[in-house]
């Protein structure tokens, strides 16, 4: 590769794409990808390829890529495995930059036949102009390039700062769907499957220098070249956070990984050392990966471990303090002046106005509530304010004791505080009850979530997840300070 | 007490209740409790008490309990703390069986004044006919008795088998709201606050013998008499599962507990030993408490650790296997015949048909899908079937590629399997995206959840929570076998 960045840009910002294996049967994967790309509003040229059809979804269909009267930057291949080598050979002849092989049936099957087919593929692309993503992958999504070759016609059109590279296609899709609904936006997402040619290190190398990418998230089952990967990760973590979910850390998980992408997943002890040494951030699953990405997207500056907790209910206060301490945060005493100021505004009895603050009742007048949040956040010992809200169904589910304005001000109080002071705030918005008749409360929860995320307040469904994500955020910045 | 059961039954099945501190201001707690009790359909007599009003919510109001021309089984007290001793004295004079003191402002404040007031209260009830719950508590809920003295006018009217005793009122309320929405139903719920007179051991002693209670869940910050409690827990776990969430296990949590109920929360090492020795089941928070209660409510018989996992997506398969192994479950290989049978029904490529089963596509025809689930469950090595569903938004959120009947059969497949074989099944129904426009998928998720719970299939939002709850269920039965 002459220049990694320029080269890979053709993958993410192609001028022309061929969809090989699109067919008149619109249920077929090839056609669904074609349909998604059309719906997504891809601005470049699209060429369906299928020897048995002349038109698909209103586009002229070619018998082979070789017939396309134009250069092709990216070819997406969804044909049965034993046809793939021939099709890739055509792409090599056509000097197509990238082929994305969706088809499976290669080394991940564990069968000799599949392994041989894969070896054949490697021989075809080796030394050629063409680079291969996959096989057994879901493809590429880059909103900036108007490109979706992941099964995501409804993925966000606008760009963001989070890149995700994933060995698993299904998890790439789930990550996008779940993270999107929390307000995350993406620079590039790549599912790279069996990593026969292009692997995690190639993609990482590109993303380190990619100015669109501020946060790198990864799902990995195995590493092709661990020395190179280690070196690149160390380089990457110095300039942007790298959050890694490692699949197959257990024995049985590792066995499952082998039949997924043919990967040898590696010992967990080695991975523990890897995280300690590189500054990469360890995610414990998909939710954690999204939770951590969210805080990195929304918090612009490093912060300390001292949190103020404001909640309703003594048990909640105890449980929150427990959770914060378990995950390595601190819940320090306020300065005496802070407690005094809060005392002026809170109800007189049944509450604890130290940190954590238990306000006793969810019906504290909103003006007082807003001020209490602000006073707690402004305490000089405090780095981050955590606001816990579980009483939404009381306002929007059962009997409503308050008027619309009271509710609105109460539930938007963190936004008011965010707009008037500069400290970071996290909102913990507990799940509403899961009954059908409580869908209205769920609707309100989503509205509140959106409004907070818009102004830069991360929203989590419980204190454990918030505490875990915040701790990882803090630890990353501590790593940077120790390793300047 | 002559007989603990007969005595406590007056608390849960009272013939008459006095609400002391109800007022014409309907926002006041006393009035809200009164309103809730009326709405809940309490069949006994209700007497509001307030010296300044003659009628509340259509009921004649008395100046003092002494004026009530009837015996009173339970008095609920919501008046400012400094009035409480006088009011309780009246209740003692009136020979009321139970007083539930909602009012706070006692030892939990940490102030001398509050401690003195509490000592005064204790002197008044000591040696009397009257027993006291609280102070600083939310009260009692017993659907069988038509009684809600928790703030829960909308709590379920029908009885169930789960008892919950909680030092915290807020968490008692949240437990009821959240557990209710997962189909749990309750025998008795008591929030007992500062535990001045009636404490966790008294309640536990009652619940051990209570035929309505099959599962005991607890939230505890501190123990009044640890020897007695230990003895009772050991007795309890032999006859029914006791699930305990211990608040204040960390240093800062313990400090928060002190200002919540004046409790000394105790060292976490002691509590670790407590769980090991007694067979009580340790819950790690509210969600865990509910998750574990759910599996005990729905699973009628003990089962082994060997799970079959059926999911869509290789990454999902790897992640699920990891999660199961981390929590102590096993994901054994199927018998060769099982794999062969599944192979006949599944798609040919891109899948792994060993355990975990990765079906590759969410669009497997439902008849085949149902059969695959059944075959996996019937493998003689398998104790429990876990079905993972994350693709609901594909069917109900974005573009629908299938018809209504296809979707219905797909998402109700575990019910079909449950009805045709006898093995326990768990459904893992992943959260739908949190966008406003995706509320329809959330509605469908809730419908599917309800249908499964109705036939005895526990539903969890991720594999980690399912694996954790199942492991605790298995460990409890192992404890019983070791300690016959």
PDB file of C-alpha atoms in Angstrom, chain A residues 161-432:
ATOM      1  CA  UNK A 161     -16.802  10.317  16.089  1.00  0.00           C
ATOM      2  CA  UNK A 162     -17.043   6.639  17.055  1.00  0.00           C
ATOM      3  CA  UNK A 163     -15.415   3.950  14.923  1.00  0.00           C
ATOM      4  CA  UNK A 164     -16.266   0.300  15.496  1.00  0.00           C
ATOM      5  CA  UNK A 165     -14.330  -2.602  14.068  1.00  0.00           C
ATOM      6  CA  UNK A 166     -15.784  -5.996  14.758  1.00  0.00           C
ATOM      7  CA  UNK A 167     -14.927  -9.542  13.885  1.00  0.00           C
ATOM      8  CA  UNK A 168     -18.632 -10.326  14.240  1.00  0.00           C
ATOM      9  CA  UNK A 169     -21.157  -8.896  11.802  1.00  0.00           C
ATOM     10  CA  UNK A 170     -24.145  -9.473  14.048  1.00  0.00           C
ATOM     11  CA  UNK A 171     -22.501  -7.578  16.892  1.00  0.00           C
ATOM     12  CA  UNK A 172     -21.513  -4.745  14.543  1.00  0.00           C
ATOM     13  CA  UNK A 173     -25.166  -4.451  13.604  1.00  0.00           C
ATOM     14  CA  UNK A 174     -26.350  -4.676  17.210  1.00  0.00           C
ATOM     15  CA  UNK A 175     -23.747  -2.123  18.316  1.00  0.00           C
ATOM     16  CA  UNK A 176     -24.956   0.327  15.701  1.00  0.00           C
ATOM     17  CA  UNK A 177     -28.610  -0.198  16.555  1.00  0.00           C
ATOM     18  CA  UNK A 178     -28.157   0.063  20.316  1.00  0.00           C
ATOM     19  CA  UNK A 179     -25.529   2.816  20.329  1.00  0.00           C
ATOM     20  CA  UNK A 180     -27.508   4.854  17.818  1.00  0.00           C
ATOM     21  CA  UNK A 181     -30.498   4.857  20.149  1.00  0.00           C
ATOM     22  CA  UNK A 182     -28.304   6.434  22.851  1.00  0.00           C
ATOM     23  CA  UNK A 183     -27.252   9.230  20.549  1.00  0.00           C
ATOM     24  CA  UNK A 184     -23.899   7.806  19.460  1.00  0.00           C
ATOM     25  CA  UNK A 185     -22.863   8.566  15.913  1.00  0.00           C
ATOM     26  CA  UNK A 186     -20.235   6.794  13.863  1.00  0.00           C
ATOM     27  CA  UNK A 187     -17.275   7.600  11.662  1.00  0.00           C
ATOM     28  CA  UNK A 188     -16.676   4.101  10.272  1.00  0.00           C
ATOM     29  CA  UNK A 189     -17.933   0.655  11.153  1.00  0.00           C
ATOM     30  CA  UNK A 190     -16.304  -2.465   9.721  1.00  0.00           C
ATOM     31  CA  UNK A 191     -17.199  -6.100  10.258  1.00  0.00           C
ATOM     32  CA  UNK A 192     -14.170  -8.046   9.052  1.00  0.00           C
ATOM     33  CA  UNK A 193     -15.110 -11.694   9.731  1.00  0.00           C
ATOM     34  CA  UNK A 194     -12.347 -14.231   9.159  1.00  0.00           C
ATOM     35  CA  UNK A 195      -9.750 -11.475   8.580  1.00  0.00           C
ATOM     36  CA  UNK A 196      -8.149 -13.416   5.737  1.00  0.00           C
ATOM     37  CA  UNK A 197      -6.472 -10.360   4.190  1.00  0.00           C
ATOM     38  CA  UNK A 198      -7.453  -7.091   5.847  1.00  0.00           C
ATOM     39  CA  UNK A 199      -7.283  -7.616   9.582  1.00  0.00           C
ATOM     40  CA  UNK A 200      -7.853  -5.722  12.815  1.00  0.00           C
ATOM     41  CA  UNK A 201      -4.321  -4.248  12.702  1.00  0.00           C
ATOM     42  CA  UNK A 202      -4.773  -2.810   9.205  1.00  0.00           C
ATOM     43  CA  UNK A 203      -8.012  -1.159  10.232  1.00  0.00           C
ATOM     44  CA  UNK A 204      -6.574   0.081  13.494  1.00  0.00           C
ATOM     45  CA  UNK A 205      -3.599   1.626  11.721  1.00  0.00           C
ATOM     46  CA  UNK A 206      -5.982   3.551   9.508  1.00  0.00           C
ATOM     47  CA  UNK A 207      -8.242   4.668  12.355  1.00  0.00           C
ATOM     48  CA  UNK A 208      -5.353   5.993  14.455  1.00  0.00           C
ATOM     49  CA  UNK A 209      -4.747   8.646  11.806  1.00  0.00           C
ATOM     50  CA  UNK A 210      -8.369   9.088  10.737  1.00  0.00           C
ATOM     51  CA  UNK A 211      -9.338  12.658  11.679  1.00  0.00           C
ATOM     52  CA  UNK A 212     -13.043  11.714  11.723  1.00  0.00           C
ATOM     53  CA  UNK A 213     -12.502   9.103  14.433  1.00  0.00           C
ATOM     54  CA  UNK A 214     -12.151  10.269  18.016  1.00  0.00           C
ATOM     55  CA  UNK A 215     -13.036   6.986  19.756  1.00  0.00           C
ATOM     56  CA  UNK A 216     -12.175   3.456  18.613  1.00  0.00           C
ATOM     57  CA  UNK A 217     -14.366   0.583  19.792  1.00  0.00           C
ATOM     58  CA  UNK A 218     -13.587  -3.037  18.904  1.00  0.00           C
ATOM     59  CA  UNK A 219     -15.025  -6.519  19.178  1.00  0.00           C
ATOM     60  CA  UNK A 220     -12.251  -9.069  18.783  1.00  0.00           C
ATOM     61  CA  UNK A 221     -12.147 -12.829  18.994  1.00  0.00           C
ATOM     62  CA  UNK A 222      -8.573 -13.353  17.868  1.00  0.00           C
ATOM     63  CA  UNK A 223      -5.527 -11.474  16.635  1.00  0.00           C
ATOM     64  CA  UNK A 224      -3.708 -12.314  13.401  1.00  0.00           C
ATOM     65  CA  UNK A 225      -0.361 -10.703  14.257  1.00  0.00           C
ATOM     66  CA  UNK A 226      -0.189 -10.014  17.964  1.00  0.00           C
ATOM     67  CA  UNK A 227       3.160  -8.171  17.933  1.00  0.00           C
ATOM     68  CA  UNK A 228       1.966  -5.677  15.360  1.00  0.00           C
ATOM     69  CA  UNK A 229      -1.411  -5.319  17.058  1.00  0.00           C
ATOM     70  CA  UNK A 230       0.219  -4.659  20.452  1.00  0.00           C
ATOM     71  CA  UNK A 231       2.457  -2.007  18.940  1.00  0.00           C
ATOM     72  CA  UNK A 232      -0.445  -0.323  17.172  1.00  0.00           C
ATOM     73  CA  UNK A 233      -2.691  -0.384  20.227  1.00  0.00           C
ATOM     74  CA  UNK A 234       0.014   1.298  22.290  1.00  0.00           C
ATOM     75  CA  UNK A 235       0.292   3.950  19.607  1.00  0.00           C
ATOM     76  CA  UNK A 236      -3.479   4.322  19.364  1.00  0.00           C
ATOM     77  CA  UNK A 237      -4.230   4.723  23.065  1.00  0.00           C
ATOM     78  CA  UNK A 238      -1.872   7.720  23.228  1.00  0.00           C
ATOM     79  CA  UNK A 239      -4.035   9.658  20.793  1.00  0.00           C
ATOM     80  CA  UNK A 240      -7.557   8.316  21.243  1.00  0.00           C
ATOM     81  CA  UNK A 241      -9.340   5.903  23.568  1.00  0.00           C
ATOM     82  CA  UNK A 242      -9.503   2.307  22.330  1.00  0.00           C
ATOM     83  CA  UNK A 243     -12.271   0.270  23.940  1.00  0.00           C
ATOM     84  CA  UNK A 244     -12.062  -3.466  23.379  1.00  0.00           C
ATOM     85  CA  UNK A 245     -14.573  -6.191  24.006  1.00  0.00           C
ATOM     86  CA  UNK A 246     -12.712  -9.473  23.820  1.00  0.00           C
ATOM     87  CA  UNK A 247     -14.978 -12.408  22.949  1.00  0.00           C
ATOM     88  CA  UNK A 248     -13.965 -15.974  23.747  1.00  0.00           C
ATOM     89  CA  UNK A 249     -12.118 -15.272  26.997  1.00  0.00           C
ATOM     90  CA  UNK A 250     -13.505 -18.408  28.601  1.00  0.00           C
ATOM     91  CA  UNK A 251     -12.777 -21.939  27.459  1.00  0.00           C
ATOM     92  CA  UNK A 252     -16.234 -22.582  26.086  1.00  0.00           C
ATOM     93  CA  UNK A 253     -16.405 -19.095  24.588  1.00  0.00           C
ATOM     94  CA  UNK A 254     -13.093 -19.691  22.877  1.00  0.00           C
ATOM     95  CA  UNK A 255     -14.443 -22.922  21.411  1.00  0.00           C
ATOM     96  CA  UNK A 256     -17.473 -21.048  20.111  1.00  0.00           C
ATOM     97  CA  UNK A 257     -15.167 -18.406  18.598  1.00  0.00           C
ATOM     98  CA  UNK A 258     -13.390 -21.125  16.668  1.00  0.00           C
ATOM     99  CA  UNK A 259     -16.593 -22.133  14.932  1.00  0.00           C
ATOM    100  CA  UNK A 260     -17.508 -18.509  14.400  1.00  0.00           C
ATOM    101  CA  UNK A 261     -14.553 -17.048  12.558  1.00  0.00           C
ATOM    102  CA  UNK A 262     -12.106 -19.923  12.753  1.00  0.00           C
ATOM    103  CA  UNK A 263     -10.259 -17.932  15.394  1.00  0.00           C
ATOM    104  CA  UNK A 264      -7.910 -19.157  18.096  1.00  0.00           C
ATOM    105  CA  UNK A 265      -9.082 -16.923  20.878  1.00  0.00           C
ATOM    106  CA  UNK A 266      -6.096 -16.932  23.212  1.00  0.00           C
ATOM    107  CA  UNK A 267      -5.659 -17.274  26.953  1.00  0.00           C
ATOM    108  CA  UNK A 268      -7.421 -14.864  29.244  1.00  0.00           C
ATOM    109  CA  UNK A 269      -4.291 -14.282  31.356  1.00  0.00           C
ATOM    110  CA  UNK A 270      -2.536 -12.916  28.290  1.00  0.00           C
ATOM    111  CA  UNK A 271      -5.442 -10.605  27.623  1.00  0.00           C
ATOM    112  CA  UNK A 272      -5.480  -9.329  31.180  1.00  0.00           C
ATOM    113  CA  UNK A 273      -1.822  -8.387  30.819  1.00  0.00           C
ATOM    114  CA  UNK A 274      -2.563  -6.832  27.444  1.00  0.00           C
ATOM    115  CA  UNK A 275      -5.109  -4.422  28.942  1.00  0.00           C
ATOM    116  CA  UNK A 276      -2.820  -3.534  31.847  1.00  0.00           C
ATOM    117  CA  UNK A 277       0.094  -2.733  29.582  1.00  0.00           C
ATOM    118  CA  UNK A 278      -1.457  -0.956  26.626  1.00  0.00           C
ATOM    119  CA  UNK A 279      -3.993   1.424  28.167  1.00  0.00           C
ATOM    120  CA  UNK A 280      -6.719  -0.131  26.050  1.00  0.00           C
ATOM    121  CA  UNK A 281     -10.035  -0.020  27.881  1.00  0.00           C
ATOM    122  CA  UNK A 282     -11.620  -3.364  28.619  1.00  0.00           C
ATOM    123  CA  UNK A 283     -15.343  -3.634  27.950  1.00  0.00           C
ATOM    124  CA  UNK A 284     -17.247  -6.486  29.577  1.00  0.00           C
ATOM    125  CA  UNK A 285     -19.860  -6.911  26.859  1.00  0.00           C
ATOM    126  CA  UNK A 286     -21.884  -5.010  24.298  1.00  0.00           C
ATOM    127  CA  UNK A 287     -23.695  -2.793  26.794  1.00  0.00           C
ATOM    128  CA  UNK A 288     -20.414  -1.905  28.455  1.00  0.00           C
ATOM    129  CA  UNK A 289     -18.825  -1.125  25.089  1.00  0.00           C
ATOM    130  CA  UNK A 290     -21.671   1.274  24.323  1.00  0.00           C
ATOM    131  CA  UNK A 291     -21.712   2.740  27.848  1.00  0.00           C
ATOM    132  CA  UNK A 292     -18.018   3.571  27.713  1.00  0.00           C
ATOM    133  CA  UNK A 293     -18.197   4.951  24.172  1.00  0.00           C
ATOM    134  CA  UNK A 294     -21.071   7.183  25.263  1.00  0.00           C
ATOM    135  CA  UNK A 295     -19.159   8.856  28.063  1.00  0.00           C
ATOM    136  CA  UNK A 296     -16.133   9.390  25.819  1.00  0.00           C
ATOM    137  CA  UNK A 297     -18.364  10.934  23.184  1.00  0.00           C
ATOM    138  CA  UNK A 298     -20.021  13.331  25.612  1.00  0.00           C
ATOM    139  CA  UNK A 299     -17.346  14.239  28.177  1.00  0.00           C
ATOM    140  CA  UNK A 300     -14.870  16.609  26.659  1.00  0.00           C
ATOM    141  CA  UNK A 301     -12.366  16.873  29.509  1.00  0.00           C
ATOM    142  CA  UNK A 302     -10.787  14.479  32.012  1.00  0.00           C
ATOM    143  CA  UNK A 303     -12.295  14.520  35.488  1.00  0.00           C
ATOM    144  CA  UNK A 304     -11.623  13.184  38.965  1.00  0.00           C
ATOM    145  CA  UNK A 305     -13.222  10.344  40.949  1.00  0.00           C
ATOM    146  CA  UNK A 306     -15.210  12.358  43.474  1.00  0.00           C
ATOM    147  CA  UNK A 307     -18.911  12.135  42.759  1.00  0.00           C
ATOM    148  CA  UNK A 308     -21.906  13.789  44.336  1.00  0.00           C
ATOM    149  CA  UNK A 309     -25.032  11.631  44.311  1.00  0.00           C
ATOM    150  CA  UNK A 310     -28.483  13.171  44.531  1.00  0.00           C
ATOM    151  CA  UNK A 311     -31.383  10.740  44.780  1.00  0.00           C
ATOM    152  CA  UNK A 312     -34.728  10.113  46.408  1.00  0.00           C
ATOM    153  CA  UNK A 313     -34.828   7.476  49.115  1.00  0.00           C
ATOM    154  CA  UNK A 314     -32.455   6.274  51.791  1.00  0.00           C
ATOM    155  CA  UNK A 315     -32.118   2.770  50.381  1.00  0.00           C
ATOM    156  CA  UNK A 316     -31.284   4.231  47.002  1.00  0.00           C
ATOM    157  CA  UNK A 317     -28.620   6.406  48.634  1.00  0.00           C
ATOM    158  CA  UNK A 318     -27.042   3.409  50.355  1.00  0.00           C
ATOM    159  CA  UNK A 319     -27.146   1.292  47.202  1.00  0.00           C
ATOM    160  CA  UNK A 320     -25.662   4.069  45.051  1.00  0.00           C
ATOM    161  CA  UNK A 321     -22.831   4.713  47.458  1.00  0.00           C
ATOM    162  CA  UNK A 322     -22.101   0.963  47.494  1.00  0.00           C
ATOM    163  CA  UNK A 323     -22.075   0.784  43.703  1.00  0.00           C
ATOM    164  CA  UNK A 324     -19.773   3.789  43.319  1.00  0.00           C
ATOM    165  CA  UNK A 325     -17.281   2.474  45.834  1.00  0.00           C
ATOM    166  CA  UNK A 326     -17.316  -1.022  44.310  1.00  0.00           C
ATOM    167  CA  UNK A 327     -16.366   0.405  40.905  1.00  0.00           C
ATOM    168  CA  UNK A 328     -13.635   2.627  42.316  1.00  0.00           C
ATOM    169  CA  UNK A 329     -15.333   6.011  42.592  1.00  0.00           C
ATOM    170  CA  UNK A 330     -15.372   8.159  45.696  1.00  0.00           C
ATOM    171  CA  UNK A 331     -18.362   9.714  47.446  1.00  0.00           C
ATOM    172  CA  UNK A 332     -16.678  12.294  49.694  1.00  0.00           C
ATOM    173  CA  UNK A 333     -18.382  14.338  52.395  1.00  0.00           C
ATOM    174  CA  UNK A 334     -19.483  17.762  51.227  1.00  0.00           C
ATOM    175  CA  UNK A 335     -18.035  20.878  52.706  1.00  0.00           C
ATOM    176  CA  UNK A 336     -20.178  21.972  55.681  1.00  0.00           C
ATOM    177  CA  UNK A 337     -21.390  25.034  53.717  1.00  0.00           C
ATOM    178  CA  UNK A 338     -22.797  22.784  50.999  1.00  0.00           C
ATOM    179  CA  UNK A 339     -24.844  20.793  53.520  1.00  0.00           C
ATOM    180  CA  UNK A 340     -26.088  24.022  55.094  1.00  0.00           C
ATOM    181  CA  UNK A 341     -27.167  25.445  51.739  1.00  0.00           C
ATOM    182  CA  UNK A 342     -28.976  22.242  50.783  1.00  0.00           C
ATOM    183  CA  UNK A 343     -30.671  22.190  54.184  1.00  0.00           C
ATOM    184  CA  UNK A 344     -32.247  25.580  53.421  1.00  0.00           C
ATOM    185  CA  UNK A 345     -33.944  24.108  50.363  1.00  0.00           C
ATOM    186  CA  UNK A 346     -34.786  20.509  51.279  1.00  0.00           C
ATOM    187  CA  UNK A 347     -37.608  19.077  53.325  1.00  0.00           C
ATOM    188  CA  UNK A 348     -36.903  19.176  57.038  1.00  0.00           C
ATOM    189  CA  UNK A 349     -37.108  15.487  58.005  1.00  0.00           C
ATOM    190  CA  UNK A 350     -36.564  11.956  56.816  1.00  0.00           C
ATOM    191  CA  UNK A 351     -33.690  12.866  54.594  1.00  0.00           C
ATOM    192  CA  UNK A 352     -29.929  12.841  54.555  1.00  0.00           C
ATOM    193  CA  UNK A 353     -28.321  15.911  53.105  1.00  0.00           C
ATOM    194  CA  UNK A 354     -24.775  14.682  53.267  1.00  0.00           C
ATOM    195  CA  UNK A 355     -23.342  12.995  50.183  1.00  0.00           C
ATOM    196  CA  UNK A 356     -25.211  10.937  48.939  1.00  0.00           C
ATOM    197  CA  UNK A 357     -28.112  13.367  49.184  1.00  0.00           C
ATOM    198  CA  UNK A 358     -31.428  11.639  49.902  1.00  0.00           C
ATOM    199  CA  UNK A 359     -34.196  14.130  49.269  1.00  0.00           C
ATOM    200  CA  UNK A 360     -36.834  11.889  50.819  1.00  0.00           C
ATOM    201  CA  UNK A 361     -39.631  12.860  48.473  1.00  0.00           C
ATOM    202  CA  UNK A 362     -39.881  12.971  44.694  1.00  0.00           C
ATOM    203  CA  UNK A 363     -42.177  15.943  45.130  1.00  0.00           C
ATOM    204  CA  UNK A 364     -39.531  18.486  46.081  1.00  0.00           C
ATOM    205  CA  UNK A 365     -40.477  21.741  44.315  1.00  0.00           C
ATOM    206  CA  UNK A 366     -38.520  21.847  41.053  1.00  0.00           C
ATOM    207  CA  UNK A 367     -36.880  25.219  41.699  1.00  0.00           C
ATOM    208  CA  UNK A 368     -35.490  23.922  44.982  1.00  0.00           C
ATOM    209  CA  UNK A 369     -34.514  20.640  43.337  1.00  0.00           C
ATOM    210  CA  UNK A 370     -32.572  22.397  40.591  1.00  0.00           C
ATOM    211  CA  UNK A 371     -30.747  24.519  43.153  1.00  0.00           C
ATOM    212  CA  UNK A 372     -29.881  21.503  45.281  1.00  0.00           C
ATOM    213  CA  UNK A 373     -28.348  19.759  42.268  1.00  0.00           C
ATOM    214  CA  UNK A 374     -26.364  22.859  41.473  1.00  0.00           C
ATOM    215  CA  UNK A 375     -25.121  23.326  45.033  1.00  0.00           C
ATOM    216  CA  UNK A 376     -24.062  19.673  45.241  1.00  0.00           C
ATOM    217  CA  UNK A 377     -22.204  19.920  41.936  1.00  0.00           C
ATOM    218  CA  UNK A 378     -20.498  23.170  42.882  1.00  0.00           C
ATOM    219  CA  UNK A 379     -18.964  21.776  46.084  1.00  0.00           C
ATOM    220  CA  UNK A 380     -15.220  22.185  45.495  1.00  0.00           C
ATOM    221  CA  UNK A 381     -14.580  18.569  46.480  1.00  0.00           C
ATOM    222  CA  UNK A 382     -16.886  17.290  43.753  1.00  0.00           C
ATOM    223  CA  UNK A 383     -15.753  16.333  40.235  1.00  0.00           C
ATOM    224  CA  UNK A 384     -18.938  14.813  38.780  1.00  0.00           C
ATOM    225  CA  UNK A 385     -22.614  15.106  39.671  1.00  0.00           C
ATOM    226  CA  UNK A 386     -24.752  11.966  39.456  1.00  0.00           C
ATOM    227  CA  UNK A 387     -28.501  12.490  39.451  1.00  0.00           C
ATOM    228  CA  UNK A 388     -30.656   9.417  40.084  1.00  0.00           C
ATOM    229  CA  UNK A 389     -34.229   9.322  38.841  1.00  0.00           C
ATOM    230  CA  UNK A 390     -36.460   6.317  39.382  1.00  0.00           C
ATOM    231  CA  UNK A 391     -39.771   8.011  40.136  1.00  0.00           C
ATOM    232  CA  UNK A 392     -40.787   8.766  36.590  1.00  0.00           C
ATOM    233  CA  UNK A 393     -43.656   6.232  36.652  1.00  0.00           C
ATOM    234  CA  UNK A 394     -45.068   8.022  39.689  1.00  0.00           C
ATOM    235  CA  UNK A 395     -45.450  11.113  37.541  1.00  0.00           C
ATOM    236  CA  UNK A 396     -46.373   9.523  34.247  1.00  0.00           C
ATOM    237  CA  UNK A 397     -47.575   6.044  35.078  1.00  0.00           C
ATOM    238  CA  UNK A 398     -49.990   5.893  37.955  1.00  0.00           C
ATOM    239  CA  UNK A 399     -51.735   8.810  39.568  1.00  0.00           C
ATOM    240  CA  UNK A 400     -50.137  12.137  38.826  1.00  0.00           C
ATOM    241  CA  UNK A 401     -49.819  14.335  41.865  1.00  0.00           C
ATOM    242  CA  UNK A 402     -48.197  17.225  40.068  1.00  0.00           C
ATOM    243  CA  UNK A 403     -48.852  19.385  37.044  1.00  0.00           C
ATOM    244  CA  UNK A 404     -47.070  19.216  33.674  1.00  0.00           C
ATOM    245  CA  UNK A 405     -44.778  22.133  34.458  1.00  0.00           C
ATOM    246  CA  UNK A 406     -43.698  20.636  37.782  1.00  0.00           C
ATOM    247  CA  UNK A 407     -42.856  17.343  36.098  1.00  0.00           C
ATOM    248  CA  UNK A 408     -41.030  18.960  33.188  1.00  0.00           C
ATOM    249  CA  UNK A 409     -38.869  21.107  35.445  1.00  0.00           C
ATOM    250  CA  UNK A 410     -38.123  18.196  37.747  1.00  0.00           C
ATOM    251  CA  UNK A 411     -37.037  15.851  35.017  1.00  0.00           C
ATOM    252  CA  UNK A 412     -35.079  18.483  33.114  1.00  0.00           C
ATOM    253  CA  UNK A 413     -33.287  19.818  36.168  1.00  0.00           C
ATOM    254  CA  UNK A 414     -29.884  18.339  35.188  1.00  0.00           C
ATOM    255  CA  UNK A 415     -30.080  20.228  31.887  1.00  0.00           C
ATOM    256  CA  UNK A 416     -30.695  23.466  33.780  1.00  0.00           C
ATOM    257  CA  UNK A 417     -27.660  22.742  35.962  1.00  0.00           C
ATOM    258  CA  UNK A 418     -25.524  21.772  32.974  1.00  0.00           C
ATOM    259  CA  UNK A 419     -26.355  25.073  31.313  1.00  0.00           C
ATOM    260  CA  UNK A 420     -25.470  27.131  34.355  1.00  0.00           C
ATOM    261  CA  UNK A 421     -22.265  25.475  35.567  1.00  0.00           C
ATOM    262  CA  UNK A 422     -19.375  23.694  33.914  1.00  0.00           C
ATOM    263  CA  UNK A 423     -19.108  20.434  35.837  1.00  0.00           C
ATOM    264  CA  UNK A 424     -19.787  17.093  34.182  1.00  0.00           C
ATOM    265  CA  UNK A 425     -23.140  15.519  34.983  1.00  0.00           C
ATOM    266  CA  UNK A 426     -24.452  11.992  34.569  1.00  0.00           C
ATOM    267  CA  UNK A 427     -28.145  11.160  34.634  1.00  0.00           C
ATOM    268  CA  UNK A 428     -29.243   7.762  35.884  1.00  0.00           C
ATOM    269  CA  UNK A 429     -32.715   7.247  34.528  1.00  0.00           C
ATOM    270  CA  UNK A 430     -34.040   3.954  35.828  1.00  0.00           C
ATOM    271  CA  UNK A 431     -36.101   1.706  33.628  1.00  0.00           C
ATOM    272  CA  UNK A 432     -39.841   2.251  33.774  1.00  0.00           C
TER     273      UNK A 432
END
